[in-house]
Short mmCIF file of N, CA, C and O in Angstrom, two decimals:
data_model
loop_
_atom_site.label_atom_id
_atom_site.label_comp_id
_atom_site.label_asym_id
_atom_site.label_seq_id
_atom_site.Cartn_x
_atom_site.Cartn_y
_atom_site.Cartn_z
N UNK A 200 17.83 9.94 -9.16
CA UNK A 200 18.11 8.52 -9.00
C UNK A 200 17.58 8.07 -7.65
O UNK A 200 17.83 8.68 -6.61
N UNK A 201 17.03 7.23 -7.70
CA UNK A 201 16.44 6.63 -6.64
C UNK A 201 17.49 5.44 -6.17
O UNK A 201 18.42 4.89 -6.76
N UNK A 202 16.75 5.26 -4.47
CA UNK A 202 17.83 4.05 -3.75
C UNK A 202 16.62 3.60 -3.24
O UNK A 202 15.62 4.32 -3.25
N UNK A 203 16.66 2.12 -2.66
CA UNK A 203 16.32 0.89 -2.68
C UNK A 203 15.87 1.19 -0.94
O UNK A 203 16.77 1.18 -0.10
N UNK A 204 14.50 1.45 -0.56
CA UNK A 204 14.58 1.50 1.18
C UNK A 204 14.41 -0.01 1.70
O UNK A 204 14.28 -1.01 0.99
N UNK A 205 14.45 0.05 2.83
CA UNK A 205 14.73 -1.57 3.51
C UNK A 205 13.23 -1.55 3.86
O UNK A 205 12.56 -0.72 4.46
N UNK A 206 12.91 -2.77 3.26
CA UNK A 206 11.83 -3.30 3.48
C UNK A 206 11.42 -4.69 4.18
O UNK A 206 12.28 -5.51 4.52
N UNK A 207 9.92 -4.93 4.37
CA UNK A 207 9.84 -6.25 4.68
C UNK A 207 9.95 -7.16 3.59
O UNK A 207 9.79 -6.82 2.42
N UNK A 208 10.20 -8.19 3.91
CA UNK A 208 9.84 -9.10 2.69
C UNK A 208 8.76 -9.36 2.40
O UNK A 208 8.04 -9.85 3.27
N UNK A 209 8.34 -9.16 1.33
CA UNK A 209 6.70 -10.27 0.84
C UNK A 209 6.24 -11.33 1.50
O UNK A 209 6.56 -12.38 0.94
N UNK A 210 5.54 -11.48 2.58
CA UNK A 210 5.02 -12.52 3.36
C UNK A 210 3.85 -12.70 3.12
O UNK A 210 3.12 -12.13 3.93
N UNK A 211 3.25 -13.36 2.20
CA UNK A 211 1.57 -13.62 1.68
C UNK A 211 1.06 -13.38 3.11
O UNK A 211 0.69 -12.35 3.68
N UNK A 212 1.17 -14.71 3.53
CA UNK A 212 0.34 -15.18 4.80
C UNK A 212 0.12 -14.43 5.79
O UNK A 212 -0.94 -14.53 6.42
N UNK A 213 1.39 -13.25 6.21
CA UNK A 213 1.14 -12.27 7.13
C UNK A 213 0.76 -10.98 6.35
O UNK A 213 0.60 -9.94 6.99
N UNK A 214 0.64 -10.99 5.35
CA UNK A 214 -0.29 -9.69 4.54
C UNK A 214 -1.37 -9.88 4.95
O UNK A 214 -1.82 -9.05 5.75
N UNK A 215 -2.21 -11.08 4.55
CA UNK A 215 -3.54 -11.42 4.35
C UNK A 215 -4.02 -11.48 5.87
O UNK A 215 -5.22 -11.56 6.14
N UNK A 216 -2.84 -11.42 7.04
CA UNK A 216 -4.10 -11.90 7.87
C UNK A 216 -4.14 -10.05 8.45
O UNK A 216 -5.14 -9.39 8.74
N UNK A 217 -2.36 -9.54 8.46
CA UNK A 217 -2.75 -8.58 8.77
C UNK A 217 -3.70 -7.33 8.38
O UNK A 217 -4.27 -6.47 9.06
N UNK A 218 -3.61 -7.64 6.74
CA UNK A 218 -4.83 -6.66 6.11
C UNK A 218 -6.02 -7.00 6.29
O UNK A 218 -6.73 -6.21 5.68
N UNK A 219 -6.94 -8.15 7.08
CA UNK A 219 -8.27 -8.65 7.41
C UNK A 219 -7.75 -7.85 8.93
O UNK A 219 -8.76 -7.29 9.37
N UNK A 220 -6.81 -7.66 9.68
CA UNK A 220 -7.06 -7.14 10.66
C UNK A 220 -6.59 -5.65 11.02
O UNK A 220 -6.06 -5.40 12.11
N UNK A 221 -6.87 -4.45 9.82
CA UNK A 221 -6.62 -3.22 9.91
C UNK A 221 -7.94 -2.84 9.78
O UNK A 221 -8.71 -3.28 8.93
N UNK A 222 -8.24 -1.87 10.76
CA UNK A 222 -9.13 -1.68 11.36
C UNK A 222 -9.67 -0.29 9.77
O UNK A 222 -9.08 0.65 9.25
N UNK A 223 -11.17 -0.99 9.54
CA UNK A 223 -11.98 -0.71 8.27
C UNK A 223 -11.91 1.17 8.51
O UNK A 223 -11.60 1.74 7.46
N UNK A 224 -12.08 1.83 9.35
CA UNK A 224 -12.55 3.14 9.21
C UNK A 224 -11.14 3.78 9.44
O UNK A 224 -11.15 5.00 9.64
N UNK A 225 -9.52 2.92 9.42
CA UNK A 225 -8.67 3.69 9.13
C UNK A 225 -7.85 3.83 7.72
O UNK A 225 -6.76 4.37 7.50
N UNK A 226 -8.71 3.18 6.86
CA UNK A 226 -8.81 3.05 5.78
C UNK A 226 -9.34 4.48 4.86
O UNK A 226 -8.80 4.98 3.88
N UNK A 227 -10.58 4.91 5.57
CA UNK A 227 -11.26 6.21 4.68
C UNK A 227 -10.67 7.03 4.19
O UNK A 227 -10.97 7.47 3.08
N UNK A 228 -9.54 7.50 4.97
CA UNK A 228 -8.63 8.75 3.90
C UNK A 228 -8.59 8.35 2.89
O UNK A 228 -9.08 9.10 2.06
N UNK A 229 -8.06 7.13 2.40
CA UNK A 229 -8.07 6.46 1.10
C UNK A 229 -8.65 6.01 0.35
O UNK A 229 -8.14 5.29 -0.51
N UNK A 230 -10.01 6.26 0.41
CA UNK A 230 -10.96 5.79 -0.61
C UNK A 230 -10.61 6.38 -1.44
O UNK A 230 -9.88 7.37 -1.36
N UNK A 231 -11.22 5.71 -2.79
CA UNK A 231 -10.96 5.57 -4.15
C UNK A 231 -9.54 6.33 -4.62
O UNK A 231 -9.37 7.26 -5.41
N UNK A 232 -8.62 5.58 -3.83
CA UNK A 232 -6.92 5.22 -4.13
C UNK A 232 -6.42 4.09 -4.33
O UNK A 232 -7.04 3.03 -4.44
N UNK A 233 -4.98 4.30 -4.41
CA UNK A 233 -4.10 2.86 -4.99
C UNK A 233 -3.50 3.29 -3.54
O UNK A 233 -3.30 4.40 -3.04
N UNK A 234 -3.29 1.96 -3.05
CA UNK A 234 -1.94 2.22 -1.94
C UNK A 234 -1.30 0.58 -2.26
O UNK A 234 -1.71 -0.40 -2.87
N UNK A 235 0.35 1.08 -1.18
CA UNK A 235 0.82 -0.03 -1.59
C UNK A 235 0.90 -0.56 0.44
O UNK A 235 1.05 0.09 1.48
N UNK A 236 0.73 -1.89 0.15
CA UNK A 236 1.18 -2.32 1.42
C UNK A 236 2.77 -2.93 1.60
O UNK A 236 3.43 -3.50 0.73
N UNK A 237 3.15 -2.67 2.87
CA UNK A 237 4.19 -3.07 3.21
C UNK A 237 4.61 -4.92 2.73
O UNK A 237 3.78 -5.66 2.21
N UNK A 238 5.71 -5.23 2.98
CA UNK A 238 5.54 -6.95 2.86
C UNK A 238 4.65 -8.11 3.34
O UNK A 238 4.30 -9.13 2.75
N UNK A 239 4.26 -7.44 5.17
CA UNK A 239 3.27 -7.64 5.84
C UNK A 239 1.93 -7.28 6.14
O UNK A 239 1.11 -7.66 6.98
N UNK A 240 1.94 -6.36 5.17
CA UNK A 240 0.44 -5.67 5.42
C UNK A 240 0.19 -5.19 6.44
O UNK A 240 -0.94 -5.07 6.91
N UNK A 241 1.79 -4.66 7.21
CA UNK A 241 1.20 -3.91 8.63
C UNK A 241 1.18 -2.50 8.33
O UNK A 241 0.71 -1.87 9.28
N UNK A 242 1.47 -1.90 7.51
CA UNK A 242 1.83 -0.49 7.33
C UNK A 242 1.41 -0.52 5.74
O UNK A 242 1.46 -1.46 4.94
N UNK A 243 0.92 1.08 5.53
CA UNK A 243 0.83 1.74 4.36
C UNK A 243 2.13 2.52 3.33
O UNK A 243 1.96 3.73 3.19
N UNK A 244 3.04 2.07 2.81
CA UNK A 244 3.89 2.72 2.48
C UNK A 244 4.04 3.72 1.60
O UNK A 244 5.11 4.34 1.57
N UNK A 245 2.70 4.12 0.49
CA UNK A 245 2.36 4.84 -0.35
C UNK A 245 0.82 4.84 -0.75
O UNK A 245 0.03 3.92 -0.53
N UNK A 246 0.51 6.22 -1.47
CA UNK A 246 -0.63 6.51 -1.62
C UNK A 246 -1.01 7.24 -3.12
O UNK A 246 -0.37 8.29 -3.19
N UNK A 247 -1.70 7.06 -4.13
CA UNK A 247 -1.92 7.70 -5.08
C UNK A 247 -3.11 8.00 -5.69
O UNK A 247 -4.01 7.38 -5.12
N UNK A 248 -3.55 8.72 -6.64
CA UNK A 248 -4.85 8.64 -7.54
C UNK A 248 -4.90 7.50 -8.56
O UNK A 248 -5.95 7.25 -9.15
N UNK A 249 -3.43 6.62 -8.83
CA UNK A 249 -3.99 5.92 -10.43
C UNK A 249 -2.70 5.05 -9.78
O UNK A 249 -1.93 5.47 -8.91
N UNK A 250 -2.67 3.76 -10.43
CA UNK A 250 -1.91 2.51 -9.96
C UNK A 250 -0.82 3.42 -11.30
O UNK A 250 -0.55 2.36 -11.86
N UNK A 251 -0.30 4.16 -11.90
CA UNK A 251 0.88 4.70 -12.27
C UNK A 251 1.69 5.83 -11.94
O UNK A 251 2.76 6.22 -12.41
N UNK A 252 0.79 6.37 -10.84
CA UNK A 252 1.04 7.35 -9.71
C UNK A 252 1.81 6.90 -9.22
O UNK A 252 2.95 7.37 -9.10
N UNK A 253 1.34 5.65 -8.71
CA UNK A 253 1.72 5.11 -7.58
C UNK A 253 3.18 4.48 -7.68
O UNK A 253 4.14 4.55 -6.92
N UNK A 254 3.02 3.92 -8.74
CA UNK A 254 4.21 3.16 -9.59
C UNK A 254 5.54 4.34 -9.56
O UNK A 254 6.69 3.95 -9.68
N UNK A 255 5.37 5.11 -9.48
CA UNK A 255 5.97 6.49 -10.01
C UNK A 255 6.75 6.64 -8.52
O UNK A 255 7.90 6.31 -8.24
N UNK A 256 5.50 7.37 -7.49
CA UNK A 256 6.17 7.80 -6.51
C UNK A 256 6.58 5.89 -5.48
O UNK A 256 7.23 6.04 -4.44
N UNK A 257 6.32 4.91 -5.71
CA UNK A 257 7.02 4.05 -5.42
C UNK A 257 8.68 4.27 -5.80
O UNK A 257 9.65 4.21 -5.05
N UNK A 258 8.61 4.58 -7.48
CA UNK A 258 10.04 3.95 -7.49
C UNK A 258 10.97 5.63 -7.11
O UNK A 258 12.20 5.55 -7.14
N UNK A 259 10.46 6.76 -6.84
CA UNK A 259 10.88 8.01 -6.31
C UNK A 259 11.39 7.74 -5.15
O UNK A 259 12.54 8.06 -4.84
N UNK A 260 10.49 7.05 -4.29
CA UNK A 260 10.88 6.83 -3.15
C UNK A 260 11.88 5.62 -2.54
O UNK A 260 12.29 5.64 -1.39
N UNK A 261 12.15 4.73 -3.36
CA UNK A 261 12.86 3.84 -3.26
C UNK A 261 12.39 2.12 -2.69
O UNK A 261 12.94 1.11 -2.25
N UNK A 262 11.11 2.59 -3.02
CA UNK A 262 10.26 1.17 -2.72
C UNK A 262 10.49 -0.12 -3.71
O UNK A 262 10.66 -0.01 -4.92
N UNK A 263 10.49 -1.25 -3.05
CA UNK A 263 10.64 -1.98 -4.22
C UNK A 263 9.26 -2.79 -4.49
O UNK A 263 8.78 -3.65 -3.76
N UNK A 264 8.86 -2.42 -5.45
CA UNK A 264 7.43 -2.94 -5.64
C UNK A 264 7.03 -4.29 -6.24
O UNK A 264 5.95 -4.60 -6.73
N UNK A 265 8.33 -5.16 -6.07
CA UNK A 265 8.45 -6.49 -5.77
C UNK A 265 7.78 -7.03 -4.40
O UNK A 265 6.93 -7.90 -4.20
N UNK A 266 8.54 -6.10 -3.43
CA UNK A 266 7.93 -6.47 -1.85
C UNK A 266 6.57 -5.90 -1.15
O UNK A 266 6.30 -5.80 0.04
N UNK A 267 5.79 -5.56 -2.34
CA UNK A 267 4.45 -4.64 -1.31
C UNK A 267 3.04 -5.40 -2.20
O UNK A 267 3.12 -5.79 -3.36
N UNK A 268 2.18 -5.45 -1.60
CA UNK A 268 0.98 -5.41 -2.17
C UNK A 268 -0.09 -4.29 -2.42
O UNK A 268 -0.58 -3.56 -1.56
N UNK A 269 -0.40 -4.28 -3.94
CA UNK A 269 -1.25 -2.80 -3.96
C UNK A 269 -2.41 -3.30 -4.06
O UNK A 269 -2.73 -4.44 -4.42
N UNK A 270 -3.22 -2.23 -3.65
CA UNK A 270 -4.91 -2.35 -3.66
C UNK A 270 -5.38 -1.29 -3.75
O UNK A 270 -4.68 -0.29 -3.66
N UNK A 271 -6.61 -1.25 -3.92
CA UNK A 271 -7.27 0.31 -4.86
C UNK A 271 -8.42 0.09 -3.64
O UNK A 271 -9.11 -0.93 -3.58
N UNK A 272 -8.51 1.23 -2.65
CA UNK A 272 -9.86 1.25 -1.69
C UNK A 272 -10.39 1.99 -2.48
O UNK A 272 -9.86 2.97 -3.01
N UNK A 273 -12.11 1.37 -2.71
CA UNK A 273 -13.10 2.05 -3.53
C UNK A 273 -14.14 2.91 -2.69
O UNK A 273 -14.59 2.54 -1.61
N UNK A 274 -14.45 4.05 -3.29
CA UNK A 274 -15.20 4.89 -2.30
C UNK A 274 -16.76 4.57 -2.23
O UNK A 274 -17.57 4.59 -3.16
N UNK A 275 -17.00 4.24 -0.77
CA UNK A 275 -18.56 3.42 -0.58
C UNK A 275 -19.30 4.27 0.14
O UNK A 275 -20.16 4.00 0.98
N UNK A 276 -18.88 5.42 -0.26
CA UNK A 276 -19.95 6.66 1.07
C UNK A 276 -19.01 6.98 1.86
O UNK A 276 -19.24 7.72 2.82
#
């Protein structure tokens, strides 16, 4: 059974500016993954091979995947 960790809230506006300002080459571990972002897009809170991975060890871990934004970094070299 999973519990509920404290999160940020879903803040569009501070996702978007903070994910235009995470720096591109600390990203590479994660090419061609699903991750989920925090409410703010300041932090990485999970990492997987397939957006049902992810879904998975989200709700293992107690994420609520109401409050994060996921995105799939694609591998470009």
């Amino acid at each position: 059974m999973s519990t509920t960790r404290v999160q940020k809230p879903l803040d569009m506006a501070a996702m978007m500016a903070n994910r235009a300002a995470y720096p591109p080459e600390q990203l590479l571990p994660f090419r061609d993954k699903v991750i989920a972002w925090d409410g703010d897009g300041s932090e990485i809170l999970a990492v997987a091979d397939s957006f049902e991975e992810l879904c998975a060890l989200m709700d293992a871990e107690g994420i609520d995947a109401s409050q994060v934004s996921i995105e799939w970094i694609p591998n470009l070299g």
